[in-house]
Coordinates of C-alpha atoms in Angstrom, one line a residue:
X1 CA 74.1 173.8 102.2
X2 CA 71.1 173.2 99.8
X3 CA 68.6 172.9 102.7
X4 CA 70.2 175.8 104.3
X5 CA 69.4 177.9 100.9
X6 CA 65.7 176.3 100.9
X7 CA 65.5 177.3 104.5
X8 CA 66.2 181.0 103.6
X9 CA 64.2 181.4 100.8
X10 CA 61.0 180.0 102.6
X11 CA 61.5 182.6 105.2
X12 CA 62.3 185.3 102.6
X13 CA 59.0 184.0 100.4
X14 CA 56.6 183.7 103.3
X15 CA 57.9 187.5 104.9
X16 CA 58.9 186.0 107.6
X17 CA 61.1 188.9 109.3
X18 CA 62.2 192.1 107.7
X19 CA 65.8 193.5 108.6
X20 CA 66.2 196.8 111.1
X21 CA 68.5 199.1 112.4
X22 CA 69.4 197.9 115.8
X23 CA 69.7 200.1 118.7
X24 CA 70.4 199.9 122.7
X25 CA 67.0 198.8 123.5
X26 CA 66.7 196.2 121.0
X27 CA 67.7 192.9 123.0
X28 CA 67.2 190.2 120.1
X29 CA 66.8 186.7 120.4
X30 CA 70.1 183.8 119.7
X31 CA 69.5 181.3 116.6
X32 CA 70.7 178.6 116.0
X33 CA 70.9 176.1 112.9
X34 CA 68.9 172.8 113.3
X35 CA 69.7 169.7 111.1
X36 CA 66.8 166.9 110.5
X37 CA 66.1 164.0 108.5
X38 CA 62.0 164.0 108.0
X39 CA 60.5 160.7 107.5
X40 CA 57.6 159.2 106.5
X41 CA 55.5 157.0 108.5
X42 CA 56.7 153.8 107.4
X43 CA 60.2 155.8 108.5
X44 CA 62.0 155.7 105.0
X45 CA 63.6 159.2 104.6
X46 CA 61.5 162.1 102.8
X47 CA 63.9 164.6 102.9
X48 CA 66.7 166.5 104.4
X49 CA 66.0 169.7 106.3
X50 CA 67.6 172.8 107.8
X51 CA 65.7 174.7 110.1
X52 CA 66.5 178.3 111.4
X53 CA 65.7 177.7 115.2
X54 CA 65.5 180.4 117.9
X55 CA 66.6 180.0 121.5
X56 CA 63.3 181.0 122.9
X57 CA 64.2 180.1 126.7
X58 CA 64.6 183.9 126.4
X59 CA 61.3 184.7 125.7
X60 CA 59.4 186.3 129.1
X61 CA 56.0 185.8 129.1
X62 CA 53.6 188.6 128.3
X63 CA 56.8 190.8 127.0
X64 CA 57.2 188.0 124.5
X65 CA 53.7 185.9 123.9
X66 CA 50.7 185.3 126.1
X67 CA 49.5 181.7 125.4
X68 CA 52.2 178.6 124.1
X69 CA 49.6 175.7 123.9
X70 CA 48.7 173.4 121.0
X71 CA 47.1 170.5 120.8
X72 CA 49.1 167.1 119.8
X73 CA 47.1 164.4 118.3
X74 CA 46.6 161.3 121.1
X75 CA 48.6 158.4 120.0
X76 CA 45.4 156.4 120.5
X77 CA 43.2 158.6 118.1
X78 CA 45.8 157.6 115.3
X79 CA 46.0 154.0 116.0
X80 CA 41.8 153.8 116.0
X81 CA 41.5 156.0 113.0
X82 CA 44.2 154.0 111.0
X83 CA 42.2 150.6 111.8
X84 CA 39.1 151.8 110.7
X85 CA 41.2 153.0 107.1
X86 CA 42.5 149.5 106.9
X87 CA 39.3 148.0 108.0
X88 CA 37.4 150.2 105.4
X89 CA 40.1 149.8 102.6
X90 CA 40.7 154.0 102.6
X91 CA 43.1 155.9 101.1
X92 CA 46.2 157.0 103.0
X93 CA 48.3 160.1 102.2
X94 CA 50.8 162.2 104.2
X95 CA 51.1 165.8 104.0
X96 CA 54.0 167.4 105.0
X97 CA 53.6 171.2 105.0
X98 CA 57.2 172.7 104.5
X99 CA 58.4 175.4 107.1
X100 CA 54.4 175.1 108.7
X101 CA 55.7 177.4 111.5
X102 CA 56.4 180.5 108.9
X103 CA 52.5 180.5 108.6
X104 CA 51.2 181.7 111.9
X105 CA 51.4 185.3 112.2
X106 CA 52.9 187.2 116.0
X107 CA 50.9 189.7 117.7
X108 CA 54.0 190.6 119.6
X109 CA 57.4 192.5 119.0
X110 CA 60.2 190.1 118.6
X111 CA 64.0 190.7 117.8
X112 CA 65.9 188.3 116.5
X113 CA 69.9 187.5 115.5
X114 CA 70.9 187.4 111.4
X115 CA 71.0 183.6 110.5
X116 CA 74.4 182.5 110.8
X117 CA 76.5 182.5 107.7
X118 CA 73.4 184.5 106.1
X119 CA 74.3 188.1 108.0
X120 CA 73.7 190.7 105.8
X121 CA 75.3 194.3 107.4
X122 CA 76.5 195.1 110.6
X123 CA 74.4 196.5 113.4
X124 CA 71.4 195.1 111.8
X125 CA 68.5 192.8 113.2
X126 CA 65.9 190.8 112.0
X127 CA 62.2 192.0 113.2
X128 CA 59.5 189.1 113.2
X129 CA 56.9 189.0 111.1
X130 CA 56.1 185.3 111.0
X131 CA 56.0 182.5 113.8
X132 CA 59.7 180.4 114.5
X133 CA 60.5 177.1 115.7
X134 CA 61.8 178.0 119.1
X135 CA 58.9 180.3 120.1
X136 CA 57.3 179.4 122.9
X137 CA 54.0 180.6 121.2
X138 CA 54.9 179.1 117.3
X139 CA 52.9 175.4 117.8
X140 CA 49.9 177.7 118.6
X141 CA 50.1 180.2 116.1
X142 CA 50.7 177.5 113.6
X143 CA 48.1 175.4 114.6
X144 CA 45.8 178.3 115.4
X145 CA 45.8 179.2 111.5
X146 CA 45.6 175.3 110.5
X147 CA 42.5 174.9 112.3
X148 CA 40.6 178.3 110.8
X149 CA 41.7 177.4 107.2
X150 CA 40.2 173.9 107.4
X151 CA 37.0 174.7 109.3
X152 CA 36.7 177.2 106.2
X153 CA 36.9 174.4 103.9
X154 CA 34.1 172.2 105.6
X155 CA 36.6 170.1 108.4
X156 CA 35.5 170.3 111.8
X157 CA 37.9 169.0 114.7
X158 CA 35.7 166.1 116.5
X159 CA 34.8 166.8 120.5
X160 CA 37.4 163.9 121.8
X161 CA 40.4 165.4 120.0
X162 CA 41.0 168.7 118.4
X163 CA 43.6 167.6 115.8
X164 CA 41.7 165.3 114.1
X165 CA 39.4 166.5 111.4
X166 CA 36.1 165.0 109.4
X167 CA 34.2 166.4 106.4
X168 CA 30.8 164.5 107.3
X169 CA 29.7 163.0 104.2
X170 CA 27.9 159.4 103.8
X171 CA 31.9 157.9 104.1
X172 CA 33.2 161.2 105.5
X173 CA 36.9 162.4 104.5
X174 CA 39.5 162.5 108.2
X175 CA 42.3 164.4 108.2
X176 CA 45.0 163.5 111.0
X177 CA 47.1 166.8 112.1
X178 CA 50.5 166.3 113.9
X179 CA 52.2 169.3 114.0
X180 CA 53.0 169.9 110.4
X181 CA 52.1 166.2 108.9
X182 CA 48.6 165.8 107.6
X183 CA 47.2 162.1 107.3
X184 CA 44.6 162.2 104.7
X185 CA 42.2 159.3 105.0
X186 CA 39.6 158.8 102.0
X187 CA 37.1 156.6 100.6
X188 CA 38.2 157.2 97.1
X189 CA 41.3 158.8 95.4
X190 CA 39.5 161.6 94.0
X191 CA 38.5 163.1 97.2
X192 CA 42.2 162.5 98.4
X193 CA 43.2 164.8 95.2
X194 CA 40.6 167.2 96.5
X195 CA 41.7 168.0 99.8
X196 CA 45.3 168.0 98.3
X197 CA 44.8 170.5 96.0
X198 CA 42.6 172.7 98.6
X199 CA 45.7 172.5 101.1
X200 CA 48.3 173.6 98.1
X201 CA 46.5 176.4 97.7
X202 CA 47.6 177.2 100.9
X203 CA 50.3 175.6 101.4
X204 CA 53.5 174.8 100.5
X205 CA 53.9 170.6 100.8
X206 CA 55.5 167.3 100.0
X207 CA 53.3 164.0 99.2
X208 CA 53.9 160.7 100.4
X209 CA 51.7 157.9 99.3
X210 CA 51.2 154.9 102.1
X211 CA 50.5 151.4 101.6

């Protein structure tokens, strides 16, 4: 129940829908609740979640969104990147930004159903404002805005894979994006505090220290 509340207060915090007046030509989307246990990478538990999920095999293309793809960071990428770290005695931190998905913004008019057990009024919907898991187009939205908010702070996604990011610098800071985990790699803790204070200005997010 407690994620269910945190789940409902991200969305009501980051705007994520507002609640309408439905009518006859308002066809909103099904939800449906979504239990997980996020882990870190060493796989001990980080915390319980509750996710607000939307059955977006609805969704018709163009009525609903225009593009779906994201880019997924190549399992290969990781497993060089962490070798270097180790090789290089770097810092390691994950970053895992809470409901990532409320970030990216819609440029398109979505319905959906009131969140189960959180219904509020009869003959009322919610209106998007915010990105879902179970879009079709969330991942890119998401990742869309993750990518402009760190090329503004000095990360640039390298030519042989889009989700991994490097502030060049004599030993340059990598970041390591999958989905809504962020790797930090650094030479030094101070620049791991950095980057970690830059993305909380942002972001809301949960630290895990790796060894």
């Amino acid at each position: 129940m407690e994620a269910m509340d945190d789940e409902i207060n991200s969305h009501k915090k980051n705007c994520a829908w507002i609640l309408v007046s439905t009518s006859k030509d308002v066809k909103p989307l099904d939800t449906r609740w979504v239990f997980k246990i996020k882990r870190n990478l060493e796989q001990s538990i980080n915390r319980f979640k509750a996710l607000i999920v939307i059955k977006g095999y609805r969704q018709q293309c163009v009525v609903y969104y225009d593009e779906t793809f994201a880019s997924v960071c190549r399992y290969g990428s990781i497993q060089i990147i962490l070798a270097l770290a180790i090789h290089k005695n770097y810092h390691l931190v994950q970053c895992d930004v809470k409901t990532a998905f409320l970030h990216g913004e819609l440029d398109k008019v979505v319905y959906m159903k009131q969140p189960l057990g959180y219904e509020q009024g009869e003959n009322k919907v919610c209106l998007l404002q915010k990105s879902l898991y179970g879009l079709k187009q969330a991942p890119r939205c998401w990742f869309s805005l993750l990518t402009d908010f760190l090329n503004q702070n000095n990360f640039i996604e390298t030519q042989s894979d889009p989700c991994v990011f490097i502030e060049k610098k004599n030993e340059p800071n990598i970041l390591i994006v999958y989905v809504d985990d962020i790797l930090i790699l650094t030479p030094i803790a101070e620049e791991t505090e950095m980057i970690i204070k830059f993305i909380k200005s942002r972001f809301e997010v949960s630290i895990s220290k790796l060894h």
